[in-house]
Amino acid sequence: MSDNTAPEDLGAPQSFLVLADGTPVYDRAGDKVGTVAHVLSDDRDEIFQGLVVKTAQGHRYAAATQIDGLFEHGVIVAVPAAELHEPTEETMAKAGDDDSFTDGLRRAWNWLVQPK
């Protein structure tokens, strides 16, 4: 049984360019998965590559192909939270094949593992 926590209206569609850290992330059933910790993109070409999501189980990686929608008040992922994998340097590096994106993933990985 689903405990739907998503607001009725997530607002207008949003660009990844203005998606704020801390934005709630929900699965398709409306259950809260976590919050946006970091947006991954190719800065040079402005191509959305995915999100690092802060969950109760730690940080998880949601590839762009696993994102159903970006909205003013939330993000919808296409898979249940349990299917989002923990980000590792190897899996994040495999997500992109051009140098600028790989550099962006490397910066995101370094941001993720830095002591806060």
XYZ file of N, CA and C in Angstrom:
348
model
N 0.834 -1.175 0.000
C 0.000 0.000 0.000
C 0.881 1.241 0.000
N 0.605 2.170 -0.842
C 1.407 3.371 -1.007
C 0.980 4.454 -0.025
N 1.970 5.101 0.554
C 1.721 6.275 1.391
C 2.085 7.489 0.553
N 1.153 7.916 -0.288
C 1.410 9.001 -1.235
C 1.675 10.291 -0.483
N 2.880 10.854 -0.685
C 3.270 12.078 0.003
C 3.456 13.249 -0.947
N 3.344 13.013 -2.248
C 3.545 14.094 -3.227
C 2.391 15.077 -3.154
N 2.709 16.359 -3.285
C 1.616 17.336 -3.329
C 0.759 17.097 -4.569
N -0.476 17.530 -4.497
C -1.400 17.359 -5.621
C -0.845 18.001 -6.893
N -0.230 19.165 -6.747
C 0.280 19.906 -7.899
C 1.755 20.217 -7.684
N 2.602 19.667 -8.525
C 4.038 19.916 -8.406
C 4.460 21.203 -9.103
N 3.524 21.905 -9.708
C 3.841 23.156 -10.379
C 4.174 22.937 -11.844
N 4.689 23.983 -12.433
C 5.027 23.964 -13.857
C 6.301 23.172 -14.110
N 6.441 22.610 -15.308
C 7.697 21.951 -15.663
C 8.870 22.921 -15.470
N 10.002 22.363 -15.068
C 11.170 23.158 -14.696
C 12.387 22.687 -15.482
N 13.261 23.587 -15.799
C 14.526 23.230 -16.435
C 15.510 22.749 -15.377
N 16.346 21.807 -15.751
C 17.398 21.361 -14.832
C 18.345 22.507 -14.489
N 18.401 23.526 -15.337
C 19.306 24.654 -15.117
C 18.934 25.464 -13.872
N 17.671 25.421 -13.468
C 17.239 26.175 -12.290
C 16.707 25.268 -11.181
N 16.887 23.971 -11.318
C 16.444 23.024 -10.297
C 17.301 23.200 -9.047
N 16.670 23.481 -7.933
C 17.395 23.777 -6.695
C 17.719 22.510 -5.906
N 18.892 22.522 -5.280
C 19.216 21.476 -4.323
C 18.159 21.521 -3.224
N 17.778 20.355 -2.730
C 16.748 20.280 -1.701
C 15.347 20.095 -2.243
N 15.181 20.152 -3.567
C 13.866 19.922 -4.170
C 13.443 18.483 -3.879
N 12.212 18.254 -3.414
C 11.758 16.889 -3.132
C 11.743 16.025 -4.393
N 12.045 14.735 -4.211
C 12.034 13.749 -5.290
C 11.033 12.663 -4.907
N 10.114 12.363 -5.841
C 9.065 11.373 -5.616
C 9.144 10.281 -6.677
N 8.647 9.080 -6.334
C 8.529 8.045 -7.356
C 7.161 8.185 -8.019
N 6.880 7.321 -8.987
C 5.620 7.434 -9.735
C 4.388 7.241 -8.865
N 4.535 6.504 -7.765
C 3.403 6.284 -6.859
C 3.144 7.494 -5.966
N 4.050 8.465 -5.989
C 3.898 9.657 -5.164
C 4.625 9.585 -3.844
N 5.348 8.496 -3.612
C 6.105 8.350 -2.374
C 7.390 9.160 -2.448
N 7.736 9.827 -1.361
C 8.951 10.632 -1.352
C 10.171 9.717 -1.313
N 11.065 9.929 -2.271
C 12.306 9.168 -2.391
C 13.409 9.872 -1.609
N 13.436 11.203 -1.689
C 14.472 11.992 -1.042
C 14.436 13.407 -1.573
N 15.617 14.029 -1.625
C 15.723 15.393 -2.139
C 16.906 15.485 -3.100
N 16.847 16.465 -3.984
C 17.941 16.698 -4.919
C 19.163 17.153 -4.124
N 20.269 16.436 -4.295
C 21.524 16.830 -3.660
C 22.432 17.540 -4.660
N 22.340 17.124 -5.925
C 23.223 17.713 -6.941
C 22.683 17.393 -8.331
N 22.677 18.385 -9.201
C 22.267 18.197 -10.593
C 23.528 17.915 -11.408
N 23.479 16.856 -12.215
C 24.606 16.495 -13.068
C 24.300 16.904 -14.501
N 25.207 17.687 -15.069
C 24.993 18.139 -16.444
C 26.325 18.387 -17.114
N 26.266 18.423 -18.427
C 27.412 18.827 -19.230
C 27.323 20.341 -19.317
N 28.180 21.023 -18.562
C 28.098 22.488 -18.493
C 28.318 23.151 -19.844
N 29.201 22.608 -20.633
C 29.516 23.215 -21.929
C 28.327 23.173 -22.871
N 27.695 22.027 -22.973
C 26.592 21.856 -23.916
C 25.212 21.957 -23.263
N 25.180 22.193 -21.945
C 23.930 22.301 -21.197
C 23.011 21.107 -21.447
N 23.552 19.913 -21.221
C 22.801 18.670 -21.389
C 22.613 18.040 -20.017
N 21.363 17.763 -19.662
C 21.027 17.141 -18.382
C 21.439 15.678 -18.401
N 22.181 15.251 -17.381
C 22.651 13.866 -17.321
C 22.051 13.073 -16.164
N 21.544 13.760 -15.140
C 20.939 13.038 -14.024
C 21.041 13.814 -12.730
N 20.720 13.121 -11.633
C 20.712 13.735 -10.313
C 21.386 12.845 -9.296
N 22.006 13.457 -8.309
C 22.366 12.757 -7.095
C 21.244 13.092 -6.118
N 20.614 12.054 -5.576
C 19.458 12.214 -4.699
C 19.858 11.806 -3.286
N 19.565 12.672 -2.323
C 19.813 12.351 -0.917
C 18.593 11.595 -0.399
N 18.802 10.337 0.022
C 17.715 9.505 0.538
C 18.023 9.116 1.977
N 17.078 8.477 2.623
C 17.288 7.982 3.987
C 18.373 6.905 4.016
N 18.611 6.247 2.884
C 19.627 5.198 2.792
C 20.967 5.736 2.292
N 21.088 7.024 2.114
C 22.314 7.630 1.596
C 22.074 8.219 0.214
N 23.130 8.660 -0.421
C 23.012 9.254 -1.756
C 22.783 8.170 -2.803
N 21.930 8.499 -3.773
C 21.628 7.602 -4.879
C 21.734 8.390 -6.178
N 22.055 7.671 -7.265
C 22.190 8.284 -8.585
C 20.973 7.955 -9.427
N 20.353 8.986 -9.988
C 19.240 8.818 -10.923
C 19.677 9.388 -12.266
N 19.876 8.506 -13.234
C 20.267 8.937 -14.578
C 19.121 9.706 -15.217
N 19.434 10.531 -16.189
C 18.410 11.313 -16.885
C 17.299 10.410 -17.421
N 17.645 9.203 -17.854
C 16.649 8.274 -18.386
C 15.712 7.743 -17.302
N 16.057 7.943 -16.033
C 15.220 7.500 -14.918
C 14.363 8.632 -14.350
N 14.407 9.785 -14.987
C 13.649 10.943 -14.525
C 12.418 11.120 -15.414
N 11.225 11.116 -14.794
C 9.979 11.321 -15.537
C 9.641 12.792 -15.693
N 10.035 13.612 -14.748
C 9.706 15.022 -14.850
C 10.391 15.879 -13.815
N 10.712 17.096 -14.216
C 11.274 18.106 -13.324
C 10.246 19.224 -13.224
N 9.835 19.545 -12.007
C 8.794 20.541 -11.795
C 9.235 21.540 -10.731
N 8.469 22.624 -10.607
C 8.794 23.674 -9.637
C 8.909 23.140 -8.213
N 8.029 22.211 -7.835
C 7.957 21.756 -6.451
C 8.316 20.287 -6.271
N 8.949 19.688 -7.266
C 9.337 18.298 -7.115
C 9.831 17.673 -8.397
N 10.490 16.550 -8.224
C 11.008 15.741 -9.323
C 10.338 14.381 -9.226
N 10.009 13.793 -10.364
C 9.436 12.442 -10.380
C 10.444 11.513 -11.045
N 10.794 10.430 -10.330
C 11.673 9.416 -10.906
C 10.821 8.254 -11.395
N 11.301 7.579 -12.425
C 10.538 6.515 -13.084
C 10.664 5.168 -12.389
N 11.531 5.070 -11.410
C 11.771 3.795 -10.740
C 11.590 3.954 -9.236
N 11.287 2.866 -8.541
C 11.216 2.935 -7.079
C 12.589 3.286 -6.490
N 12.581 3.870 -5.311
C 13.825 4.287 -4.657
C 14.825 3.142 -4.544
N 14.343 1.940 -4.298
C 15.230 0.786 -4.128
C 16.023 0.461 -5.395
N 15.547 0.937 -6.546
C 16.244 0.666 -7.801
C 17.272 1.725 -8.166
N 17.354 2.792 -7.385
C 18.385 3.801 -7.614
C 19.665 3.331 -6.935
N 20.747 3.339 -7.681
C 22.004 2.806 -7.178
C 22.826 3.873 -6.466
N 23.618 3.416 -5.525
C 24.539 4.310 -4.846
C 25.555 4.812 -5.868
N 25.813 6.111 -5.893
C 26.787 6.606 -6.869
C 28.198 6.190 -6.480
N 28.918 5.699 -7.464
C 30.332 5.387 -7.274
C 31.087 6.113 -8.366
N 32.350 6.305 -8.171
C 33.136 6.989 -9.184
C 33.059 6.228 -10.503
N 33.103 4.908 -10.434
C 33.058 4.079 -11.651
C 31.715 4.189 -12.372
N 30.597 4.049 -11.641
C 29.295 4.089 -12.315
C 28.995 5.476 -12.853
N 29.412 6.506 -12.145
C 29.161 7.851 -12.638
C 30.032 8.156 -13.846
N 31.250 7.649 -13.868
C 32.123 7.871 -15.021
C 31.597 7.140 -16.253
N 30.971 5.972 -16.050
C 30.420 5.215 -17.176
C 29.170 5.873 -17.753
N 28.561 6.784 -17.009
C 27.313 7.402 -17.464
C 27.513 8.294 -18.678
N 28.699 8.806 -18.857
C 28.945 9.689 -19.992
C 30.163 9.243 -20.751
N 30.210 9.597 -22.025
C 31.355 9.158 -22.798
C 32.137 10.309 -23.409
N 31.671 11.561 -23.235
C 32.495 12.646 -23.746
C 33.283 13.265 -22.597
N 34.403 13.877 -22.940
C 35.325 14.371 -21.925
C 34.709 15.429 -21.018
N 33.926 16.356 -21.565
C 33.363 17.419 -20.731
C 32.366 16.843 -19.726
N 31.587 15.848 -20.145
C 30.643 15.246 -19.211
C 31.379 14.446 -18.152
N 32.392 13.692 -18.550
C 33.169 12.917 -17.594
C 33.814 13.842 -16.570
N 34.321 14.992 -17.018
C 34.885 15.966 -16.087
C 33.814 16.465 -15.123
N 32.611 16.703 -15.628
C 31.514 17.139 -14.770
C 31.145 16.086 -13.746
N 31.114 14.821 -14.156
C 30.834 13.736 -13.221
C 31.936 13.619 -12.182
N 33.172 13.803 -12.603
C 34.278 13.745 -11.661
C 34.142 14.857 -10.617
N 33.764 16.061 -11.058
C 33.549 17.162 -10.102
C 32.391 16.826 -9.161
N 31.323 16.238 -9.692
C 30.188 15.855 -8.848
C 30.596 14.786 -7.848
N 31.390 13.820 -8.284
C 31.854 12.772 -7.373
C 32.708 13.387 -6.269
N 33.605 14.292 -6.635
C 34.450 14.940 -5.630
C 33.602 15.747 -4.655
N 32.552 16.416 -5.175
C 31.651 17.157 -4.300
C 30.953 16.210 -3.335
N 30.539 15.038 -3.829
C 29.802 14.089 -3.019
C 30.643 13.512 -1.893
N 31.913 13.228 -2.147
C 32.738 12.558 -1.142
C 33.499 13.529 -0.248
N 33.428 14.828 -0.512
C 34.082 15.806 0.352
C 33.415 15.800 1.714
N 34.203 15.923 2.764
C 33.578 16.072 4.098
C 32.770 17.366 4.135
N 31.605 17.296 4.696
C 30.735 18.471 4.755
C 30.748 19.059 6.149
